[in-house]
Coordinates of C-alpha atoms in Angstrom, one line a residue:
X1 CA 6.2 -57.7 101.9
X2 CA 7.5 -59.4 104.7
X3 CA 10.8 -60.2 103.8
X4 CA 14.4 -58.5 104.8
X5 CA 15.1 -56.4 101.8
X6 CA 11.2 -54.8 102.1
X7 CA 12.1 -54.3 106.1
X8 CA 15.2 -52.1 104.5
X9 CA 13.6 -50.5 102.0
X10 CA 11.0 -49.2 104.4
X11 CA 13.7 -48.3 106.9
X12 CA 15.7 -46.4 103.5
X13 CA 12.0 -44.5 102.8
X14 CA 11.0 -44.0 106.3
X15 CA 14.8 -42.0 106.2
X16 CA 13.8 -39.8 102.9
X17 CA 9.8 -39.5 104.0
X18 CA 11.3 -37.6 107.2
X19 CA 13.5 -35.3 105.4
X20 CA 10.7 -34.2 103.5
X21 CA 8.5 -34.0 106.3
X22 CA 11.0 -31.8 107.9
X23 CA 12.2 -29.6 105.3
X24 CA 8.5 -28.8 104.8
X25 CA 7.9 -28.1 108.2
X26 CA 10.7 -25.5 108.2
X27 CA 9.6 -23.7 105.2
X28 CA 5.7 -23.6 106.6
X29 CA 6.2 -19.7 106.9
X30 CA 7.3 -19.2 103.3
X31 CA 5.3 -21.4 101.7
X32 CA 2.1 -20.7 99.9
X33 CA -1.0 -21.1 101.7
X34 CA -2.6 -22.8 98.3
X35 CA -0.8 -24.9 95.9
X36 CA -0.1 -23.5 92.6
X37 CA -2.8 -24.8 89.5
X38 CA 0.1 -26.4 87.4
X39 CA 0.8 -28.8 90.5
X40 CA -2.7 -29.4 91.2
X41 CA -2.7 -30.2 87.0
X42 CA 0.8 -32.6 87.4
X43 CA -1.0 -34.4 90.7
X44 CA -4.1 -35.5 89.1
X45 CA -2.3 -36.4 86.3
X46 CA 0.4 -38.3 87.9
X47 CA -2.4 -40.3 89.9
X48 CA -3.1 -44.4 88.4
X49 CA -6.0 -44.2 86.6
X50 CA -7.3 -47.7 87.5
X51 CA -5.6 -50.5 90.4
X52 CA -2.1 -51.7 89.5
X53 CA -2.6 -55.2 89.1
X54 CA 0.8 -56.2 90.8
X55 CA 1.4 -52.6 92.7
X56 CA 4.5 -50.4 91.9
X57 CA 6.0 -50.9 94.9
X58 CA 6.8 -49.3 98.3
X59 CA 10.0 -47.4 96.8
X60 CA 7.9 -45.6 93.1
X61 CA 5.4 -45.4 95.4
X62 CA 6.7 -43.2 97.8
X63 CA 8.3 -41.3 95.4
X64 CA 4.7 -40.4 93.9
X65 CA 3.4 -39.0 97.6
X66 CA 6.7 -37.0 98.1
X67 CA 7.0 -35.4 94.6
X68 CA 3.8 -35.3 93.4
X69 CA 0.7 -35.3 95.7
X70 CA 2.4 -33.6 98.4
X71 CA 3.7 -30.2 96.8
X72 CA -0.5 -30.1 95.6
X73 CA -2.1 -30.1 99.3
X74 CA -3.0 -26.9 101.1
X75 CA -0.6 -25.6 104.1
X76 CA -4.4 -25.2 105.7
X77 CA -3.0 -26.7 108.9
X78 CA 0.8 -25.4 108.5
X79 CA 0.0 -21.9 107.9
X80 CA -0.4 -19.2 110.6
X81 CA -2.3 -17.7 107.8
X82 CA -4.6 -20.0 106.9
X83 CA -7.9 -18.2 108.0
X84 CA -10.5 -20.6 106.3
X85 CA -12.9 -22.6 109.0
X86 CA -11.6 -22.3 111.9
X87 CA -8.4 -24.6 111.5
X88 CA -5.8 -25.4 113.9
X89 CA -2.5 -26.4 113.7
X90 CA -0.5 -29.0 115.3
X91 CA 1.9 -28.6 117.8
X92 CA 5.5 -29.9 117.5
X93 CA 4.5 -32.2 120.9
X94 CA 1.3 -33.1 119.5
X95 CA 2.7 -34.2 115.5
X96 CA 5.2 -36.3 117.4
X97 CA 2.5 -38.1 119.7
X98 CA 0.8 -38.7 116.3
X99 CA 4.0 -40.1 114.4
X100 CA 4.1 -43.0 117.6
X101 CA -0.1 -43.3 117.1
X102 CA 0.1 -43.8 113.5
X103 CA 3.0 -46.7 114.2
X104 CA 1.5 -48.4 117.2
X105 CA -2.0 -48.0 115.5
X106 CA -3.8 -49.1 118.8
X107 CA -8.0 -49.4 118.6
X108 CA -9.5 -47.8 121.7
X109 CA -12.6 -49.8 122.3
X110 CA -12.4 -51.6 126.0
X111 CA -10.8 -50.5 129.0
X112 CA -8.7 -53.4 130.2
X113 CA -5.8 -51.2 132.3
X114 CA -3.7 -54.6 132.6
X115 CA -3.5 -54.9 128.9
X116 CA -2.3 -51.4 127.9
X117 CA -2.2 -47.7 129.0
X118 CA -4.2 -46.5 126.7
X119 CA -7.4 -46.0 128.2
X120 CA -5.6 -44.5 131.2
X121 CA -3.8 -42.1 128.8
X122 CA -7.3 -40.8 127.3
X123 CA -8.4 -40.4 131.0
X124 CA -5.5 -38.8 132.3
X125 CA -5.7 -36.1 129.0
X126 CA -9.9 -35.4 129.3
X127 CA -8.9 -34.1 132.8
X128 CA -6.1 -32.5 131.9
X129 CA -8.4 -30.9 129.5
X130 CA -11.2 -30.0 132.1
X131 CA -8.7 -28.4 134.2
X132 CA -7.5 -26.0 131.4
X133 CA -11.0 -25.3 130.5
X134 CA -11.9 -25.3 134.7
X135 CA -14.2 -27.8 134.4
X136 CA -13.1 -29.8 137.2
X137 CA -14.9 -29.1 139.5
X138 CA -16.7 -31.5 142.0
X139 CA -19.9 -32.8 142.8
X140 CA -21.3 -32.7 146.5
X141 CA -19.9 -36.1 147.0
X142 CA -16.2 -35.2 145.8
X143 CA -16.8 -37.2 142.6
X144 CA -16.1 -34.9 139.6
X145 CA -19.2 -32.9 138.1
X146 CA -18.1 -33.3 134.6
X147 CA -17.1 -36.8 133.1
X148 CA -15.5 -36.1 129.5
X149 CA -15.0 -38.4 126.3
X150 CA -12.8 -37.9 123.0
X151 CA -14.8 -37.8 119.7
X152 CA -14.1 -37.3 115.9
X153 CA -14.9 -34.0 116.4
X154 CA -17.5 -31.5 117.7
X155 CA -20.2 -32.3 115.0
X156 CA -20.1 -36.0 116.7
X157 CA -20.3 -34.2 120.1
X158 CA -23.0 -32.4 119.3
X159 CA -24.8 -35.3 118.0
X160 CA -24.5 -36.8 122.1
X161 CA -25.8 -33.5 123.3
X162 CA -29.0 -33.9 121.5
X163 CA -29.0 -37.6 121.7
X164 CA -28.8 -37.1 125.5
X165 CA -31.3 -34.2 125.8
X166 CA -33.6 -36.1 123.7
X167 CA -33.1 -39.1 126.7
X168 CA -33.4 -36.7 129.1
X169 CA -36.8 -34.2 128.8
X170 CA -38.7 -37.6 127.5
X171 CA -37.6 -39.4 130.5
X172 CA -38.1 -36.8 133.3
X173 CA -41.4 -36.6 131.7
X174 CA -42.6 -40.4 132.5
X175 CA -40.8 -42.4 129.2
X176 CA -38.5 -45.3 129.6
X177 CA -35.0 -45.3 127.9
X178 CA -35.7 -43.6 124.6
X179 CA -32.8 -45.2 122.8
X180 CA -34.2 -49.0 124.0
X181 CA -38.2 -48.5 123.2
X182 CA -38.0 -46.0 120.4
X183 CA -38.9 -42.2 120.0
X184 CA -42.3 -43.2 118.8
X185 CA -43.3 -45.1 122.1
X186 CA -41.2 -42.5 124.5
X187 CA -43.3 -39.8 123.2
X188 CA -46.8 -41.7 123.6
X189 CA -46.0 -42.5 127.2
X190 CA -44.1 -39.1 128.3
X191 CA -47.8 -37.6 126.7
X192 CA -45.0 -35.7 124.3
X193 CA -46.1 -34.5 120.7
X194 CA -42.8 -32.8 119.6
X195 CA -39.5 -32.6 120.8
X196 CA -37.8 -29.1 119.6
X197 CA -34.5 -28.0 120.0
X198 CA -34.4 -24.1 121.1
X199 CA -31.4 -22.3 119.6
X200 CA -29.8 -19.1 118.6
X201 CA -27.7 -19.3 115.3
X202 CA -26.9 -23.1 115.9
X203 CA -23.9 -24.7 114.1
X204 CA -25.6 -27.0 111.2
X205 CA -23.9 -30.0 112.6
X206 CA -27.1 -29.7 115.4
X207 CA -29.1 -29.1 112.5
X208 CA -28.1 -32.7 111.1
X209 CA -27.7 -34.2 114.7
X210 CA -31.7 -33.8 115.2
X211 CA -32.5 -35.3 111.7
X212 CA -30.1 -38.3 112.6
X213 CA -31.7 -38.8 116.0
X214 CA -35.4 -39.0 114.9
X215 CA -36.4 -35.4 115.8
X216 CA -36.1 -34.1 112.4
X217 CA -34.8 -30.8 111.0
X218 CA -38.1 -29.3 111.5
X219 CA -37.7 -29.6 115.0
X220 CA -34.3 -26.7 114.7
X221 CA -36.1 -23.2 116.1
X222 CA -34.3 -20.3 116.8
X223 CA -34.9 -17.9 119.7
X224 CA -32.2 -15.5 119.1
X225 CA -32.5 -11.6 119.1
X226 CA -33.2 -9.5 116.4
X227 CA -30.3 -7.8 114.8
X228 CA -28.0 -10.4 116.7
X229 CA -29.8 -13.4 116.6
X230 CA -26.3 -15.0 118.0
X231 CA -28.2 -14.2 121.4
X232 CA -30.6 -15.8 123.5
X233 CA -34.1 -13.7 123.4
X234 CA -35.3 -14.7 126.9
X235 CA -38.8 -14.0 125.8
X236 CA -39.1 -15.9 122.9
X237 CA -37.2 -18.8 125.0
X238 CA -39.9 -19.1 127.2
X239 CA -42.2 -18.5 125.2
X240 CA -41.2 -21.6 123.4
X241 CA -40.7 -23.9 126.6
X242 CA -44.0 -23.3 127.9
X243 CA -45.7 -24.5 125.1
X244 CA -48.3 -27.5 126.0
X245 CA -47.3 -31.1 124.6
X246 CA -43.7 -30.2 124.3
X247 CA -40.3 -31.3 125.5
X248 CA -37.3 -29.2 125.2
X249 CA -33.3 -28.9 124.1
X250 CA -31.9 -25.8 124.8
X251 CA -28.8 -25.2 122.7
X252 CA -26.6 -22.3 123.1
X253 CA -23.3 -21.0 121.1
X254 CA -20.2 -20.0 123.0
X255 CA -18.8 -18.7 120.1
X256 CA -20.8 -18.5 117.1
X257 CA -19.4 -19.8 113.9
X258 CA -19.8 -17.1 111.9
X259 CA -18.9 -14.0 113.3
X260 CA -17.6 -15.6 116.1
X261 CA -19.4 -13.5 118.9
X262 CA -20.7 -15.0 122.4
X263 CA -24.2 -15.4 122.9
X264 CA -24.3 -15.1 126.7
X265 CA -22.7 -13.7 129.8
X266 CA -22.9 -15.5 133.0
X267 CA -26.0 -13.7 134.2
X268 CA -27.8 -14.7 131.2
X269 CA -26.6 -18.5 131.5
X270 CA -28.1 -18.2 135.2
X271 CA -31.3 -17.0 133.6
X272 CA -31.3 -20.0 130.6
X273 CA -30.1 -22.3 133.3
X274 CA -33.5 -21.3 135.7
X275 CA -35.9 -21.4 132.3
X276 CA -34.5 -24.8 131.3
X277 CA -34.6 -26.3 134.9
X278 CA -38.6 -24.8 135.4
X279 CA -39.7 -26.2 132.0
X280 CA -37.8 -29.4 132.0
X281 CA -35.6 -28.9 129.1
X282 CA -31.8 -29.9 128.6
X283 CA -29.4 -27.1 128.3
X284 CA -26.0 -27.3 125.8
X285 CA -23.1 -25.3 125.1
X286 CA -22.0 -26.0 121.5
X287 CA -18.3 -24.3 122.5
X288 CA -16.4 -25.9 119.6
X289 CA -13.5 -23.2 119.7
X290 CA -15.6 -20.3 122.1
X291 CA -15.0 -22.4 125.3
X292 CA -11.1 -21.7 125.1
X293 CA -12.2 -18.2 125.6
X294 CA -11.7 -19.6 129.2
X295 CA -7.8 -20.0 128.7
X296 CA -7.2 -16.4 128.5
X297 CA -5.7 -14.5 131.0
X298 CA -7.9 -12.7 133.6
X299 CA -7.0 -9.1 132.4
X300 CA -9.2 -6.3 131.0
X301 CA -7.8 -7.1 127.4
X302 CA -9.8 -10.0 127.4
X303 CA -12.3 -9.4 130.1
X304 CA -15.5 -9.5 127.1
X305 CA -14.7 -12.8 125.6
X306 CA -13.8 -14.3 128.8
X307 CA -17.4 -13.4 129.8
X308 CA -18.3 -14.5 126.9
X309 CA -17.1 -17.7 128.0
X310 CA -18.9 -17.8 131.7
X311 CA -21.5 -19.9 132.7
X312 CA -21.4 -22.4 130.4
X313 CA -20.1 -24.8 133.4
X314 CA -24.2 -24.4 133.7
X315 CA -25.2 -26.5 131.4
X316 CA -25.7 -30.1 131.0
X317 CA -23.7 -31.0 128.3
X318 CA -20.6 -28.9 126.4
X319 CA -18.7 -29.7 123.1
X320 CA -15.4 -28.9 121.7
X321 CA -13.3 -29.5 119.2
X322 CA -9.3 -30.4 119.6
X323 CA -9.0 -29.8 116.5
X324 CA -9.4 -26.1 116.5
X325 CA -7.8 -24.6 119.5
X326 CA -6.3 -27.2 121.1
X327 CA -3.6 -27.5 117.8
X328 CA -4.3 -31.6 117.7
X329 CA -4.5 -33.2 114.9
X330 CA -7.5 -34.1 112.9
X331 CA -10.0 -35.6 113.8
X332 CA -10.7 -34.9 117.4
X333 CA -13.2 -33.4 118.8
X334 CA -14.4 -33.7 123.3
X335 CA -18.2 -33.9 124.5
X336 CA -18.7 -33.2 128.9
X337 CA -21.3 -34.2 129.9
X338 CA -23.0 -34.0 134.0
X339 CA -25.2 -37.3 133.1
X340 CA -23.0 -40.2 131.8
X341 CA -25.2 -42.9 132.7
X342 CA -27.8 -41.4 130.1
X343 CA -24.5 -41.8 127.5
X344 CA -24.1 -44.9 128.3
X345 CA -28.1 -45.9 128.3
X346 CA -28.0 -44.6 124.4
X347 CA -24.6 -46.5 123.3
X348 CA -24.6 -49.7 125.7
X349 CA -25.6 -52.7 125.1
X350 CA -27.3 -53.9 128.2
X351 CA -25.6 -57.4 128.9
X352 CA -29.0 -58.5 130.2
X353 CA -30.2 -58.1 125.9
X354 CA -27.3 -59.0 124.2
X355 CA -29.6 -62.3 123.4
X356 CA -32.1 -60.9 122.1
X357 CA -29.8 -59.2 119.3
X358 CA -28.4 -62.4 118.7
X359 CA -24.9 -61.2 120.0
X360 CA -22.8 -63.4 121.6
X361 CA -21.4 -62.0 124.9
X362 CA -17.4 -61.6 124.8
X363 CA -15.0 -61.6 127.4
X364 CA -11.1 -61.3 128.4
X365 CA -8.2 -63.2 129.8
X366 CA -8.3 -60.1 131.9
X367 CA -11.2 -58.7 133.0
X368 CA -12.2 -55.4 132.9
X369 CA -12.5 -53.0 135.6
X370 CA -16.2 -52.5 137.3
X371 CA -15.8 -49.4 138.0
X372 CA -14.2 -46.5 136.7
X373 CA -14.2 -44.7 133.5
X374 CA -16.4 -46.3 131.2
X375 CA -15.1 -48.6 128.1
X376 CA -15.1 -46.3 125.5
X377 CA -17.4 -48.7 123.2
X378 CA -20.1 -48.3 125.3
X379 CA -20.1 -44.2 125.7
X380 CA -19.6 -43.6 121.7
X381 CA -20.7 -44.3 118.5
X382 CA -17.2 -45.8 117.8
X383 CA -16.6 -49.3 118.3
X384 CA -13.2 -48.8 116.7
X385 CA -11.8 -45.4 117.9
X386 CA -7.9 -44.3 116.8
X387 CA -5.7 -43.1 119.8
X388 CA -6.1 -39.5 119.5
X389 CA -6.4 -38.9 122.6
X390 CA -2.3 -39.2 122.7
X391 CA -1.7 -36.2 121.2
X392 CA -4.4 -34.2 123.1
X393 CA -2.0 -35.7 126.6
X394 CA 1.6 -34.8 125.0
X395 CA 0.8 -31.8 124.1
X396 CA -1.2 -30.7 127.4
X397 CA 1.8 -32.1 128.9
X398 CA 4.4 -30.4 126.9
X399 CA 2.8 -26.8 127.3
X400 CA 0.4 -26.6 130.1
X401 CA -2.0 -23.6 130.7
X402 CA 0.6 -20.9 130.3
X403 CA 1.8 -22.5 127.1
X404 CA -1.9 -22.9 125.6
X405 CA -2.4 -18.7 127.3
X406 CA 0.1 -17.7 125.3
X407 CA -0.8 -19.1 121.9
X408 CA -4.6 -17.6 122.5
X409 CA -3.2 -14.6 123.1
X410 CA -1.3 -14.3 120.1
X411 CA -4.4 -15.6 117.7
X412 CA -6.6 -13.0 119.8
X413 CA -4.0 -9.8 119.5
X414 CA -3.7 -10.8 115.4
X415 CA -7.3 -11.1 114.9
X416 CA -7.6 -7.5 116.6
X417 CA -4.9 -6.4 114.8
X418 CA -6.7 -7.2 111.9
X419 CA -10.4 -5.8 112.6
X420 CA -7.8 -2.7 113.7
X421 CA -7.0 -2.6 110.5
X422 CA -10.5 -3.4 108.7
X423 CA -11.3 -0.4 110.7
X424 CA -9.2 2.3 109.8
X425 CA -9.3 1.6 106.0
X426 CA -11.2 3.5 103.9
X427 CA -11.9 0.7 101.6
X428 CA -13.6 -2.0 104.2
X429 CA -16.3 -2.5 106.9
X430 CA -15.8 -4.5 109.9
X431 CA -18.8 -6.4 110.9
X432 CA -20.9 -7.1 112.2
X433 CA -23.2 -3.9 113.7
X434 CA -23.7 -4.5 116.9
X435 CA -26.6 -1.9 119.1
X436 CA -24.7 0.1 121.1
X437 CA -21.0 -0.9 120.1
X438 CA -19.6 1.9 118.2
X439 CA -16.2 2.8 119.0
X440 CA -13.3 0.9 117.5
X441 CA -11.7 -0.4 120.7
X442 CA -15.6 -1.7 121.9
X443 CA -15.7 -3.5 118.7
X444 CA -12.3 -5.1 119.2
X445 CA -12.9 -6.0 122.6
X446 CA -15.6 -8.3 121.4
X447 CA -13.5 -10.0 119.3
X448 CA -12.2 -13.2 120.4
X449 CA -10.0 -15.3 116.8
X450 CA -12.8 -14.3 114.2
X451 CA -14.0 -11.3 112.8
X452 CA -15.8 -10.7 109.4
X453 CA -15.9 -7.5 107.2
X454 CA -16.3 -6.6 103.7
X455 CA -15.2 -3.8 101.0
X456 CA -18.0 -1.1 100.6
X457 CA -17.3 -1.2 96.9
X458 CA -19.8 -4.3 96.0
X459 CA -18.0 -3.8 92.5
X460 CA -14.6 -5.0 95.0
X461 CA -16.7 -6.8 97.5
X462 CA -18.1 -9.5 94.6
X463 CA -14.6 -10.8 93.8
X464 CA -12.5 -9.7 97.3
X465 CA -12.5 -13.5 98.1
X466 CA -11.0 -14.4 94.9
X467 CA -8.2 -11.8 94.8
X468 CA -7.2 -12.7 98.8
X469 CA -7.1 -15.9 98.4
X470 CA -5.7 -15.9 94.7
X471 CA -2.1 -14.2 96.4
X472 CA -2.1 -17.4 98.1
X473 CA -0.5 -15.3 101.0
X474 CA -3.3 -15.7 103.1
X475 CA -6.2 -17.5 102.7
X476 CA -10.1 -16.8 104.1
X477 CA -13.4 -18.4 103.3
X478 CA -17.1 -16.6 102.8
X479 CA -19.8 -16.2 104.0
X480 CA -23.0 -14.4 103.4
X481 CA -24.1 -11.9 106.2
X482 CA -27.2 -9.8 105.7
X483 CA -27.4 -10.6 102.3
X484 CA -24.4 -9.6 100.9
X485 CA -20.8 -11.5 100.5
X486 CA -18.9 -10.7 103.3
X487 CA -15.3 -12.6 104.2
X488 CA -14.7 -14.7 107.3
X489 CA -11.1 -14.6 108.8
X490 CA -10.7 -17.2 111.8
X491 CA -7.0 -17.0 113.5
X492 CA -6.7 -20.7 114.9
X493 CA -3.3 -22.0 114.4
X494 CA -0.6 -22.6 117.9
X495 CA 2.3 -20.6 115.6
X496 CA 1.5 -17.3 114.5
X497 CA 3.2 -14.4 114.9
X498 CA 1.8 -11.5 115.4
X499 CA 4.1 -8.9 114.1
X500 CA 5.1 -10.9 111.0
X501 CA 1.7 -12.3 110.0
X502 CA 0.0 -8.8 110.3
X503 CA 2.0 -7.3 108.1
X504 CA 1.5 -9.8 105.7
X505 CA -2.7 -9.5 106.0
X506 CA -2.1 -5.3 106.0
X507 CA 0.2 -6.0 102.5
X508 CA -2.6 -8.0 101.3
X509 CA -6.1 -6.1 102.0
X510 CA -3.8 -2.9 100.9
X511 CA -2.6 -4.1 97.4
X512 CA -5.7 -5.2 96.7
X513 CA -7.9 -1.9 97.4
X514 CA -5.3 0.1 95.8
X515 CA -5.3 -1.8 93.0
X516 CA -9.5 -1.7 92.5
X517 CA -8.8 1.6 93.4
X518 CA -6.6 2.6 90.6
X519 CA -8.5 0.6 88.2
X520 CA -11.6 2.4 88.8
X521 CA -9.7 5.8 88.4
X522 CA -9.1 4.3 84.9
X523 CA -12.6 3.6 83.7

C-alpha cells in the first residue's frame, strides 16, 4: 500500500474521482432528485457479498464507487429541489474546506494553539456564527454572553440543553453536581420528585435527550395552545412550573419541525423568560433551522418570521443545525449556551478524580492554555470530534451575511411561491388553519422555508406523496397533520432558483391534479 506504484495509482484515481465529482456537480440541476429502481437493482447487486479475502484493489475498487454505487444515491443534498427533512446543501466554499478536512483528517479533542490551528479555527467560526445569528453580544463585564461549541448536529445539541437544565434547576435548588453524584441523590437533596421538561410541539430528539439523561420520556409535557399547540399557552406553562416538588426545563421551538411556524414573538419570550426565572426553570430554544430567521433582511417581507425569530437571545441555551441552513456538510450541528462552566461540570473530568476512575492523567510537550476556550473533550460528548468546524469558517468567510441574506431569501420567496401556488389551486389546501389568518398574503407572510398542504380529494391525497416523488423532479416527505396525510415541503438548499425551480414544483402539483382529475372524469 505503501509503495510508488500505489502512490501513482492513487494520484491516477484521485485525477478520474474528480472528474466525476465535477461532472456531477454541473449536472446537479438536471439530474433526478431519486435514482432510478434499475440502478438501485445493479448497485446492490454489484456490491461483494462477503470480505474479499486479498481486496480488489484501489483501481476495481474505485471503479465500483464511481460506476455503480454513485449513479444509485439521492441528489438529497445537490438538489434545489430536494424538499424532504429539512436538508441543506453545501456550498462550493464549504465542499472544498471538506475535500482538505477529509485529507488532513485532523481529531479535535485538546486545545494546544502551539501544535495546530485548529482549535483557533473552530473558535474563530462559532463567532463568526454568533455574529450572523447576533448573538454576540456581551456580558456586563465585556466577556461575551454566549460561549458556542460545534456538535454532530442539533439532536446532540439538544441533548446539552437538557443535560444542562437538568444541572441547573437541581442545583439552584440545593443539589451538588448532578452529573458527579447522580440524579437519584440530586433529587433527594434538592427535595425534587420529578424533573419535567415543558414544551410546545418539541422535536423528538428532546424526546430521546430526556430518556438518555435519566429523566425519562415520561417526563416530555406539552403546554402548547389548542389548535396550534406550536405555541406556548402561558397558562398551562405556569400552571405546570408551580407545581410543588418539581423542577423545571422549559423548551421552546423557533421553528417548528413540522409546519415550520414560530412559536413566540419577543413579547412572549419576555413573558417565558419572567415564568422560568420566578419558578426556577431553564429556558431553551431548539432553533435547528428557525434561528436563521434572524438572517433575513429587516423589511416588511419578512417582518413575521423575523419576529418569529426575536427573543430567543433570552434563553439559556439555543441549538442549531449547520447542516440545514448554514449549507455545511453533514454532520454539524452548534449548541450556545450563557453557562459553560455547567457544560463543562457534565463532560469534564475533574483532574482532582481522574484516580478514582483509574485514569491516568496525560499531558503535552506543550502545554495547554489555562484559559480561554475550553478543550473541546471536555465540553462534548466527543472525545474524537472531525474538523467540521472548517467548513462552517470557509464558508462564513467566503459569503458573509449578505451572502447567507441572499440565499434565505431565495429559499423563503420559493417556499411562498409555492404555498402561492397551493393556494390558488383548486385541487390543494395549504395548511395549516391558523385563528385569525385568512387572507392568502397573511398566510404567506408566516411562512419562513416550510409549508405543508394536501389535495382535498383524499381519493388524490392517499397516494399525492407517491406520484411527487415518483417524477423524481422534486421530492417531499409526509407527515400526518390532524389525522390525515398531508405533505411537507422544506426549501433548505444555498442554490435554488427561484424562477426555475418554481416552475418545476407548478409543472409537477399541475400534472398530477390534472391527471387524477381526468381519470376520475373517466370512472
Amino acid at each position: 500500500m505503501n509503495g510508488k506504484s500505489n502512490k501513482e495509482v492513487f494520484s491516477k484515481e484521485f485525477s478520474t474521482t474528480n472528474a466525476a465529482l465535477l461532472k456531477l456537480l454541473d449536472s446537479a440541476h438536471e439530474r433526478d432528485v431519486l435514482p432510478s429502481a434499475a440502478k438501485l437493482s445493479h448497485a446492490v447487486k454489484s456490491m461483494p457479498t462477503k470480505l474479499p479475502s486479498t481486496g480488489l484493489g484501489l483501481e476495481v475498487t474505485n471503479e465500483h464507487l464511481l460506476a455503480d454505487l454513485l449513479p444509485a444515491v439521492s441528489s438529497s443534498s445537490l438538489s434545489s429541489r430536494y424538499f424532504g427533512f429539512v436538508t441543506g446543501g453545501v456550498t462550493p466554499a464549504a465542499r472544498l474546506a471538506d475535500y482538505i478536512v477529509s485529507t488532513l483528517d485532523e481529531c479535535l479533542a485538546v486545545r494546544i494553539p502551539a501544535e495546530t490551528v485548529a482549535t483557533d479555527v473552530e473558535n474563530r467560526a462559532l463567532r463568526m456564527l454568533a455574529e450572523l445569528l447576533y448573538l454576540d453580544t456581551k456580558s456586563a463585564d465585556g466577556s461575551d454572553l454566549w460561549t458556542g461549541y460545534f456538535t454532530p448536529g442539533s439532536s446532540t445539541s439538544n441533548l446539552y440543553a437538557v443535560a444542562s437544565g437538568r444541572e441547573y434547576v437541581l442545583q439552584k435548588r440545593g443539589a451538588s453536581n448532578v452529573a458527579s453524584s447522580g440524579l437519584l441523590a440530586a433529587c433527594t437533596a434538592a427535595h425534587i420528585q420529578e424533573v419535567k421538561v415543558l414544551n410546545s410541539m418539541g422535536h423528538p430528539s428532546i424526546v430521546k435527550a430526556a430518556s438518555l439523561i435519566g429523566l425519562g420520556r415520561e417526563a416530555f409535557q406539552q403546554v402548547g395552545c389548542a389548535g396550534e399547540p406550536w405555541k406556548t399557552d402561558l397558562n398551562k406553562l405556569e400552571e405546570a412550573l408551580k407545581v410543588a416538588n418539581r423542577a423545571c426545563i422549559v423548551t421552546v421551538s423557533c421553528g417548528e419541525v413540522n409546519a415550520g411556524k414560530f412559536g413566540t414573538t419577543a413579547e412572549k419570550m419576555q413573558q417565558i423568560r419572567a415564568l422560568c426565572d420566578r419558578y426556577g426553570a431553564w429556558l431553551h430554544a431548539d432553533a435547528a433551522f428557525g434561528v436563521f430567521a434572524r438572517v433575513l433582511p429587516a423589511t416588511d417581507e419578512f417582518a413575521c418570521v423575523r419576529e418569529g425569530a426575536s427573543g430567543i437571545e433570552l434563553a439559556d441555551s439555543i441549538t442549531g443545525d449547520g447542516h440545514k441552513l448554514l449549507n455545511v456538510p453533514f454532520d454539524c450541528g452548534f449548541f450556545f449556551t450563557r453557562h459553560p462552566r455547567i457544560l463543562e461540570g457534565i463532560f469534564g473530568i475533574p483532574k482532582d478524580k481522574a484516580a478514582d476512575y483509574a485514569i491516568p492523567r496525560v499531558f503535552f510537550a506543550t502545554t495547554p492554555p489555562s484559559v480561554g476556550p475550553a478543550s473541546p473533550t471536555n465540553v462534548g460528548i466527543q472525545n474524537a470530534r472531525r474538523f467540521r468546524a472548517l467548513p462552517a469558517y470557509a464558508s462564513l468567510t467566503a459569503y458573509g451575511r449578505v451572502g447567507y441574506a441572499d440565499m434565505l431569501v431565495r429559499q423563503v420567496r420559493l417556499a411562498r411561491g409555492i404555498a402561492a401556488h397551493v393556494w390558488e389551486h383548486p385541487a390543494y389546501e395549504l395548511l395549516p388553519n391558523m385563528a385569525g389568518v385568512n387572507s392568502k398574503q397573511a398566510n404567506l407572510e408566516t411562512i419562513f422555508m416550510l409549508m405543508i398542504f394536501r389535495a382535498k380529494d383524499k381519493r388524490l391525497n392517499d397516494k399525492l406523496l407517491q406520484k411527487i416523488n415518483e417524477t423524481k423532479r422534486m421530492y417531499g416527505s409526509g407527515i400526518i397533520w390532524e389525522g390525515q396525510s398531508t405533505i411537507r415541503l422544506a426549501v433548505a438548499n444555498w442554490s435554488v432558483d427561484v424562477e426555475r425551480d418554481l416552475m418545476i414544483v407548478k409543472d409537477v402539483l399541475d400534472e398530477i391534479a390534472d391527471r387524477h382529475g381526468r381519470e376520475q372524469a373517466r370512472l
